[in-house]
Coordinates of N, CA and C and ligand atoms in Angstrom, one line a residue:
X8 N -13.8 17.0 -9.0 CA -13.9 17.2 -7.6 C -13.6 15.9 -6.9
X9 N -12.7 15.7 -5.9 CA -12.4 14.7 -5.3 C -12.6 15.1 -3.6
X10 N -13.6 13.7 -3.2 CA -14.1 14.0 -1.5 C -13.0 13.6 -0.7
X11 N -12.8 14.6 -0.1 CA -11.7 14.2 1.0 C -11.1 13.1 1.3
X12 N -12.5 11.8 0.7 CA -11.9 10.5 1.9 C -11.8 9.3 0.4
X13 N -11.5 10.1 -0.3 CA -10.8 9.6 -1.7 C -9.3 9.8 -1.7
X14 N -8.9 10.7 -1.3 CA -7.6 11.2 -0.6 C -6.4 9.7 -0.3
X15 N -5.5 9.3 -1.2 CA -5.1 7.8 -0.5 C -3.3 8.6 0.1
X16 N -2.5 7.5 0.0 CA -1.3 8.0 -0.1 C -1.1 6.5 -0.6
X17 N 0.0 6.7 -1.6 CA 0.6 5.5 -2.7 C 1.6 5.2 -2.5
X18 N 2.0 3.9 -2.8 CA 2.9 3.4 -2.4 C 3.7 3.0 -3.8
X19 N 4.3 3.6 -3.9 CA 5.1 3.2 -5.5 C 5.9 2.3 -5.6
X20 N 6.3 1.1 -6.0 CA 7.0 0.4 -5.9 C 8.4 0.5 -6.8
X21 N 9.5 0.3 -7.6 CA 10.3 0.8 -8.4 C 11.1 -0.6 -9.1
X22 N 11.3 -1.2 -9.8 CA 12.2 -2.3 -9.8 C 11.2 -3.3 -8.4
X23 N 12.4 -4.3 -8.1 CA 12.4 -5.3 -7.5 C 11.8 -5.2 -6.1
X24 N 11.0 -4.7 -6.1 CA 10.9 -4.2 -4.0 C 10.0 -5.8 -3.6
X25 N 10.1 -6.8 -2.9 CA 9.0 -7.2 -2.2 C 7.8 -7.3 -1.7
X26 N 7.0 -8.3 -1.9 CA 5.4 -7.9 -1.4 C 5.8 -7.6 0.6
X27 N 6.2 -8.9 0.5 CA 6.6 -8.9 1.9 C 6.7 -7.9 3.0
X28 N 7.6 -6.8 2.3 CA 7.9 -5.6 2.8 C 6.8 -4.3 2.5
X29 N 6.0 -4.4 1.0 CA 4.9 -3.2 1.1 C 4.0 -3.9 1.8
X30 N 3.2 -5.0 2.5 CA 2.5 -4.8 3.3 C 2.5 -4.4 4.8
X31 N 3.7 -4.8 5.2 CA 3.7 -3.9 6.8 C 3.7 -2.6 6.8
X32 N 4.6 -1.9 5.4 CA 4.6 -0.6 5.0 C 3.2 0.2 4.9
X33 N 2.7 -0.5 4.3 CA 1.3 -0.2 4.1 C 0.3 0.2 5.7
X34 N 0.5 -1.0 6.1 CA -0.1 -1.1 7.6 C 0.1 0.1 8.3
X35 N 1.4 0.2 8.8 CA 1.9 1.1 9.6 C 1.4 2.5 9.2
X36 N 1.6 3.0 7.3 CA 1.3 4.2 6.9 C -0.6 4.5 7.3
X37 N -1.2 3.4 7.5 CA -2.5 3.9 7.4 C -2.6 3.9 9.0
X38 N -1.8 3.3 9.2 CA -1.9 3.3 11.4 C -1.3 4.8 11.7
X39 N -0.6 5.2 10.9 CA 0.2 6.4 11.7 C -0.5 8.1 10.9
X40 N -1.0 7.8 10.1 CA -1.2 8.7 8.8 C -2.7 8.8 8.6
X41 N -3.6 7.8 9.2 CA -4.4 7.5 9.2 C -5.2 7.6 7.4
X42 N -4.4 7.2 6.4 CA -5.1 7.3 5.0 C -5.2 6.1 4.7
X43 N -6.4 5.8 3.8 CA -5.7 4.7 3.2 C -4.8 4.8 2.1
X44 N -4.1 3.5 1.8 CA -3.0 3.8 1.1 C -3.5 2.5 -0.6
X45 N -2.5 2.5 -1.3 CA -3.1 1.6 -2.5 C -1.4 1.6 -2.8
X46 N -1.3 0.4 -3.9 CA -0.2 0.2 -4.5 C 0.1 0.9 -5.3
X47 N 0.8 1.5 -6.2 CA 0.4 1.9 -7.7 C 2.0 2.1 -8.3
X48 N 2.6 1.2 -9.0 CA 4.0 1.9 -9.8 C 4.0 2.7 -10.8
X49 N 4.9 4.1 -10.6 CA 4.6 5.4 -11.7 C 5.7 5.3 -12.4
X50 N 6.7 4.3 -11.9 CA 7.9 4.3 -12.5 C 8.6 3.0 -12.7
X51 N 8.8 2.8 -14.2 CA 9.5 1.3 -14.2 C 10.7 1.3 -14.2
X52 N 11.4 2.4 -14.1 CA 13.0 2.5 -13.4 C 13.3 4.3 -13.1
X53 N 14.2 4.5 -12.7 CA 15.4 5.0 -12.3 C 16.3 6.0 -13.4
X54 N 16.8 5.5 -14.5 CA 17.7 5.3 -15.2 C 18.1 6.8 -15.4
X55 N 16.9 7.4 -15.4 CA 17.2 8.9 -15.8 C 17.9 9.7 -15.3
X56 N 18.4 9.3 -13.4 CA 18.3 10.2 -12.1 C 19.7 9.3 -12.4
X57 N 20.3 8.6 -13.0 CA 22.2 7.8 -12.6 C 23.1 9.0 -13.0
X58 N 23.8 9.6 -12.0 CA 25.3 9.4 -11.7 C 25.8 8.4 -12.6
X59 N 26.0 8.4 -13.8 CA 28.0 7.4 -14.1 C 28.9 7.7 -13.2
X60 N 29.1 8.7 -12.8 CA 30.7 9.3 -12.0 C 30.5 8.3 -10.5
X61 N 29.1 8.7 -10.2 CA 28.7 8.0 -8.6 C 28.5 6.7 -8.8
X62 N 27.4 6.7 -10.4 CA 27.2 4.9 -10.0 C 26.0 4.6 -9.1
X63 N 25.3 6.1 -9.0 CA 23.7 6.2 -7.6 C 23.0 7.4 -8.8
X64 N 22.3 6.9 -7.6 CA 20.9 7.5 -8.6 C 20.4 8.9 -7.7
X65 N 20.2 9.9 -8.2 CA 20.0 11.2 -7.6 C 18.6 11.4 -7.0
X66 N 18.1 10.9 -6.3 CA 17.0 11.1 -5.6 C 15.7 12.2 -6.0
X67 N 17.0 13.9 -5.6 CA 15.5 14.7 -5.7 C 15.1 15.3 -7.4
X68 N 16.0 14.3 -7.9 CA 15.3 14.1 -9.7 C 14.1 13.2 -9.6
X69 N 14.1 12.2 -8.7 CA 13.3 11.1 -9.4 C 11.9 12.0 -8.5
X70 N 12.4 12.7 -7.2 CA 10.9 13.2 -6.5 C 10.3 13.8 -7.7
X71 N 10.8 14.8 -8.3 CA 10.0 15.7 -8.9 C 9.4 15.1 -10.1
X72 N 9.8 13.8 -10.6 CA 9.5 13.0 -11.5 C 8.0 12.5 -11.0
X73 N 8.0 11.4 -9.6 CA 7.2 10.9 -9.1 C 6.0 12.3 -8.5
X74 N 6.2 13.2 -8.5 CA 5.1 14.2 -7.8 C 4.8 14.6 -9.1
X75 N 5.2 15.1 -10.4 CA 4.4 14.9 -11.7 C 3.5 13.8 -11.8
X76 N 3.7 12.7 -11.7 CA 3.3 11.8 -12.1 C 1.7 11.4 -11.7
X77 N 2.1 11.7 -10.1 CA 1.0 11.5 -9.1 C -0.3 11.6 -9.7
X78 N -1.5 11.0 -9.3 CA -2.7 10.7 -9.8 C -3.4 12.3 -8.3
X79 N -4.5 12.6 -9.5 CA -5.4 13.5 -8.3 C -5.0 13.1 -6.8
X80 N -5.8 12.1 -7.2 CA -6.3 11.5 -5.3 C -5.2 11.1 -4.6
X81 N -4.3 11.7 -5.0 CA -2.9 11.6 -4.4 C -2.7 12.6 -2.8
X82 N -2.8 11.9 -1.7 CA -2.1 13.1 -0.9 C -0.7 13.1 -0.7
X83 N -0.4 11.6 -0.4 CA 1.3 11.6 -0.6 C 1.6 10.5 -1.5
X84 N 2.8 10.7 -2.3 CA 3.3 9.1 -2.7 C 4.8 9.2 -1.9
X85 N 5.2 7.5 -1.6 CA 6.3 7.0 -1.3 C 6.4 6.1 -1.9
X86 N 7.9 6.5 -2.5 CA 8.2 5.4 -3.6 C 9.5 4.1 -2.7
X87 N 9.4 3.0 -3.2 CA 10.5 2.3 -2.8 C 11.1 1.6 -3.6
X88 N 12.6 2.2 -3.5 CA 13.3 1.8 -4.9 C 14.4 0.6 -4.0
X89 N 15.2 -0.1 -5.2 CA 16.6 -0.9 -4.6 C 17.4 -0.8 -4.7
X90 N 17.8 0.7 -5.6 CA 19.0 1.1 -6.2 C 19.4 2.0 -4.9
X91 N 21.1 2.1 -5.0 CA 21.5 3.6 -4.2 C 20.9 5.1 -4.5
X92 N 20.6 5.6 -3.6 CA 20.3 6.9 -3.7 C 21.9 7.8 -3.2
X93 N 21.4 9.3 -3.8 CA 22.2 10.4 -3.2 C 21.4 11.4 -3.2
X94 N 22.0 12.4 -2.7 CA 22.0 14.0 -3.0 C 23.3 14.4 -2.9
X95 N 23.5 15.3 -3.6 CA 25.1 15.8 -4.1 C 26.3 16.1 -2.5
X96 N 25.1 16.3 -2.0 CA 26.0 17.1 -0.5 C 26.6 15.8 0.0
X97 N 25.9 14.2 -0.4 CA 26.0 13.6 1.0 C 26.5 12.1 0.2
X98 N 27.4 11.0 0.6 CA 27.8 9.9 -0.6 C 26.6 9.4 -0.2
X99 N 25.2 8.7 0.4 CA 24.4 8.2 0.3 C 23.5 8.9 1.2
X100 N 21.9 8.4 0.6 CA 20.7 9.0 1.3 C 20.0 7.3 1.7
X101 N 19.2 7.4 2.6 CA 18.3 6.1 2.6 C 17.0 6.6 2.1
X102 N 17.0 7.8 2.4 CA 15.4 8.5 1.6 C 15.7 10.0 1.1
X103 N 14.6 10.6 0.6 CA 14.3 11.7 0.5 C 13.0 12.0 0.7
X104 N 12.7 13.3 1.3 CA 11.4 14.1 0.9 C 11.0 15.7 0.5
X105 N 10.1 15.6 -0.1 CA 9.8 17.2 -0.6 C 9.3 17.8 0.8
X106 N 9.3 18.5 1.2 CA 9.5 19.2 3.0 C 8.2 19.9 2.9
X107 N 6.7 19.0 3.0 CA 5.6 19.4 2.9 C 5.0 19.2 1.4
X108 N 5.5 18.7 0.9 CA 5.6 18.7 -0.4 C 5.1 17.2 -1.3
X109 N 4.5 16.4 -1.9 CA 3.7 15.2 -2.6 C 4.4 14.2 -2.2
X110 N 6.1 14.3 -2.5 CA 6.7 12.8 -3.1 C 7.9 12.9 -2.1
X111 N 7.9 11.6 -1.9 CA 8.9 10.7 -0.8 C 9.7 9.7 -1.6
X112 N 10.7 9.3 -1.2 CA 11.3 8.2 -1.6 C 12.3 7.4 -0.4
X113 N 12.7 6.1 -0.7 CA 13.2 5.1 0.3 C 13.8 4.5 -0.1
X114 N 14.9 4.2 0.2 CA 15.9 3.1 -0.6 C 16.0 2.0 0.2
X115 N 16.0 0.8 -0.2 CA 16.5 -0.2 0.5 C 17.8 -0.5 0.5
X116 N 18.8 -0.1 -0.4 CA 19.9 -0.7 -0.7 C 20.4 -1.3 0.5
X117 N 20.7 0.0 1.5 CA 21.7 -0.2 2.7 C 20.9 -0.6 3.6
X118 N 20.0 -1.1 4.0 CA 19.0 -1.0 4.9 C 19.3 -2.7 5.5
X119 N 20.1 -3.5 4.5 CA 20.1 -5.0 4.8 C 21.3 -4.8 5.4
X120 N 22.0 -4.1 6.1 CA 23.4 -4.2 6.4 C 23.4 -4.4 7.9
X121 N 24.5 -5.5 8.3 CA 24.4 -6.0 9.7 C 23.4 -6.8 10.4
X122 N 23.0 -7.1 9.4 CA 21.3 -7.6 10.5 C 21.9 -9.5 10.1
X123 N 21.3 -9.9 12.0 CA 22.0 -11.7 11.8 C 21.0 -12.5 11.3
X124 N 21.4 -13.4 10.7 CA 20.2 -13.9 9.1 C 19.0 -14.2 10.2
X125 N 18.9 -15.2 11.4 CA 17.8 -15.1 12.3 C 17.1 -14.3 12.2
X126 N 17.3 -12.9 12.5 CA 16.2 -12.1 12.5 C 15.7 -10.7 11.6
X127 N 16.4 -11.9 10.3 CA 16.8 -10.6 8.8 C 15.1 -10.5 8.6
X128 N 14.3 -10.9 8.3 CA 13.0 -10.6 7.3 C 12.4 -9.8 8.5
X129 N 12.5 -9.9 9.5 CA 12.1 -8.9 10.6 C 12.6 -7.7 10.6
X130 N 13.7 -7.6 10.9 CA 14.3 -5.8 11.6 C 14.5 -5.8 10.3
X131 N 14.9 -6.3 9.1 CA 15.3 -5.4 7.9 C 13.5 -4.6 7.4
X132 N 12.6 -5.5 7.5 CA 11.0 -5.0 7.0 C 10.6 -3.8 8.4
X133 N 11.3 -3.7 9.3 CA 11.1 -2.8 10.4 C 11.7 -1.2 10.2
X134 N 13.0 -1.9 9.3 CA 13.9 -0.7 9.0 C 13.4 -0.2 7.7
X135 N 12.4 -0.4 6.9 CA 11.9 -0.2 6.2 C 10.8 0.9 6.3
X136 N 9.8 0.1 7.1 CA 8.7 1.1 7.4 C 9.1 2.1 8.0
X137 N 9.9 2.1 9.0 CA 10.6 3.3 9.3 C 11.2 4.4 8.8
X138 N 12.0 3.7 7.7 CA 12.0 4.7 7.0 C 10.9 5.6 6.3
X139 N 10.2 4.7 5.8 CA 8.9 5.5 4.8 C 8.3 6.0 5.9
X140 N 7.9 5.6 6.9 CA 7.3 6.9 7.7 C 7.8 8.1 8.4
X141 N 9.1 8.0 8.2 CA 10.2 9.4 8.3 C 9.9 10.0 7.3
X142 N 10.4 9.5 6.0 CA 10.1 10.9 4.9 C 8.7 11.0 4.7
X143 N 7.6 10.3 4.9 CA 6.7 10.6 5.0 C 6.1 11.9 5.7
X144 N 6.5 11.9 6.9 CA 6.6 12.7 7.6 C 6.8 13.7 7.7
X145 N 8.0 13.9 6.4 CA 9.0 15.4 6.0 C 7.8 15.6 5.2
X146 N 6.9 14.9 4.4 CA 5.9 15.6 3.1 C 5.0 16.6 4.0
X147 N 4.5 15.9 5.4 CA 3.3 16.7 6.2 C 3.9 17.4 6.8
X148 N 5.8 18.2 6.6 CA 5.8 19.2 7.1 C 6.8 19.0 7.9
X149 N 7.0 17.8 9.1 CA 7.7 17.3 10.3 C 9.2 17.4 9.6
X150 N 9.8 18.1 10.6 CA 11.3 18.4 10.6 C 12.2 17.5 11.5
X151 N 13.3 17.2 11.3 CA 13.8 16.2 12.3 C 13.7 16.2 13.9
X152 N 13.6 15.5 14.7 CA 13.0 15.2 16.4 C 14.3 15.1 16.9
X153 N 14.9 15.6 18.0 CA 15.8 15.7 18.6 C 15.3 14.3 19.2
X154 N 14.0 14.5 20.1 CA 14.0 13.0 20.8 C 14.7 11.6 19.7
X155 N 15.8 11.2 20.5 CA 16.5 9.4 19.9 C 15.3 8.8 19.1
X156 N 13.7 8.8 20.7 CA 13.2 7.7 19.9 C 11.9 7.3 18.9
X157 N 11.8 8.9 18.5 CA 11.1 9.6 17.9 C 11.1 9.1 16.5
X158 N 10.3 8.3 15.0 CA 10.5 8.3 13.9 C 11.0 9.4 13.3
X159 N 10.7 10.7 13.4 CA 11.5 12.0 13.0 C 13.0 12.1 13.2
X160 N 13.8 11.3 14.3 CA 14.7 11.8 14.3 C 15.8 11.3 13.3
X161 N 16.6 12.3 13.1 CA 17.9 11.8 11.8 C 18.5 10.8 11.9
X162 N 18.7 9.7 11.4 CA 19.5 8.6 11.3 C 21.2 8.5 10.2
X163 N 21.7 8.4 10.9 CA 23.4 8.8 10.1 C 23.3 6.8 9.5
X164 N 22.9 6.1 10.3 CA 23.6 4.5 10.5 C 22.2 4.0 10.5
X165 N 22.8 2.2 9.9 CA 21.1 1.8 10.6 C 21.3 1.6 11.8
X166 N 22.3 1.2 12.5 CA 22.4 1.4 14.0 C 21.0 2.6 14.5
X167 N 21.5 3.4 14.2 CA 19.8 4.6 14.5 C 19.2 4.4 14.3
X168 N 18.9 3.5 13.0 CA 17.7 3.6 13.1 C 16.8 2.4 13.8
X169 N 17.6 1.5 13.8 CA 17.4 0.5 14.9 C 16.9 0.3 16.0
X170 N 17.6 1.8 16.8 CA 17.4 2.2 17.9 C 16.3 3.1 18.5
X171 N 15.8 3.7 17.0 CA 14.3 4.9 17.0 C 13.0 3.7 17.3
X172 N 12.2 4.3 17.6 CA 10.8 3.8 17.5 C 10.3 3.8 16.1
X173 N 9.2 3.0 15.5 CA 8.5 3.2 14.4 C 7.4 4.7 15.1
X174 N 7.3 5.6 15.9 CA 5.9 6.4 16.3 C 7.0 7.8 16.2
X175 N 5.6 8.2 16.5 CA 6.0 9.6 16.7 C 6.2 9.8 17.8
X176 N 7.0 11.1 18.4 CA 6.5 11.5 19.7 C 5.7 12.4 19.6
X177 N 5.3 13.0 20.8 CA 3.9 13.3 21.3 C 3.8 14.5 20.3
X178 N 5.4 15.4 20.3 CA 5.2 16.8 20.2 C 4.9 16.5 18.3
X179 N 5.4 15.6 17.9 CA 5.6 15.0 16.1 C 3.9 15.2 16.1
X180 N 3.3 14.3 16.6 CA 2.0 13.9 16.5 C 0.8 14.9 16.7
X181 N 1.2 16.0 17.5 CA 0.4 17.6 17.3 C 0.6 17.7 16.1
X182 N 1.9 18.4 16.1 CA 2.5 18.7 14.5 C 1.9 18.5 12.9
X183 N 2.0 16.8 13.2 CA 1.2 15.8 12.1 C -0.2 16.5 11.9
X184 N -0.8 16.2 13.3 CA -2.5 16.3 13.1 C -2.9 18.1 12.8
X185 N -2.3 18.8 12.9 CA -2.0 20.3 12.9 C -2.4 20.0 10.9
X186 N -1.2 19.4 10.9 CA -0.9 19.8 9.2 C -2.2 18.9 8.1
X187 N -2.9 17.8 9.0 CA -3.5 17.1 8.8 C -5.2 17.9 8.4
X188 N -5.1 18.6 9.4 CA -6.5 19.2 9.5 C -5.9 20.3 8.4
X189 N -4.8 21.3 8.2 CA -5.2 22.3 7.3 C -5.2 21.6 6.3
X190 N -4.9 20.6 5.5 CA -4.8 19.7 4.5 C -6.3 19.9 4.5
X191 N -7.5 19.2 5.1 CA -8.6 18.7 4.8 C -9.6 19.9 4.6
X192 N -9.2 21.2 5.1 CA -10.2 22.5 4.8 C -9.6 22.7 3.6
X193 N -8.7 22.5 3.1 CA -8.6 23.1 1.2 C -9.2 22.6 0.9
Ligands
ZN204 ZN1 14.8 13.0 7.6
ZN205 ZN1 9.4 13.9 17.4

């Protein structure tokens, strides 16, 4: 039996990811999500989810890998990997998530692109958390936000994502807390 407020969300690290970058990740996830969150790596690579033809790593192989994996007191994991991701429909993903579902993932690959070295350790660790709290987001249910400046909404470029807020909007944030509460009567 595990008490509700044993409940974390983990942050899986994959290969090479930065402390630098899981602690604001971290921050943000317990600011927005309100769990605590813990480190924990489920996976010491990748290798299984490669494309040779692509050369990228197929993403919603490694979710269903990392939502096996998952420990009880798991409510969500987000993993951050360095490698390219895909899904077959699309030449790159920056994330994935199960749509209400345990496991997230986040790529950094592309995430460094364009940013002027001045204010690289900043917007690139910005464009980070952002991302993890988008597919985050997809686990508790949240579908993409028409609102621009909404963390839900779809990002094609990091230009977008640049330009979103790290929050929810108002209508996300019902939504969230909606899926939040039926979560804690199970
Ligand atoms: Zn999305
Ligand atoms: Zn929204």
């Amino acid at each position: 039996m595990i008490l509700q407020s044993e409940y974390k969300i983990f942050i899986s690290p994959i290969g090479n990811v930065d402390l630098e970058v899981i602690k604001p990740v971290s921050r943000e996830i317990n600011s927005i999500f309100g769990y605590q969150t813990d480190v924990l790596p489920l996976l010491e690579d990748v290798n299984f989810a490669l494309d040779p033809a692509r050369n990228q790593y197929h993403s919603t192989q490694i979710l269903e890998k990392l939502a096996g994996l998952a420990l009880p007191q798991t409510i969500k994991v987000v993993a951050i990997t360095d490698v390219d991701l895909f899904i077959p429909i699309l030449t790159h993903v920056y994330g994935e998530a199960q749509l209400g579902g345990k496991a997230c993932i986040i790529s950094t690959y592309r995430l460094n692109e364009g940013i002027s070295p001045t204010s690289f350790t900043e917007t690139y660790c910005f464009r980070v958390v952002k991302e993890a709290i988008h597919e985050l987001g997809h686990t508790f249910k949240l579908r993409h936000c028409p609102d621009h400046t909404c963390i839900m909404h779809y990002c094609r470029t990091v230009e977008d994502v640049d330009r979103k807020s790290d929050q929810l909007c108002r209508y996300c944030s019902v939504l969230l807390e909606d899926e939040k509460n039926r979560l804690a009567v199970k």
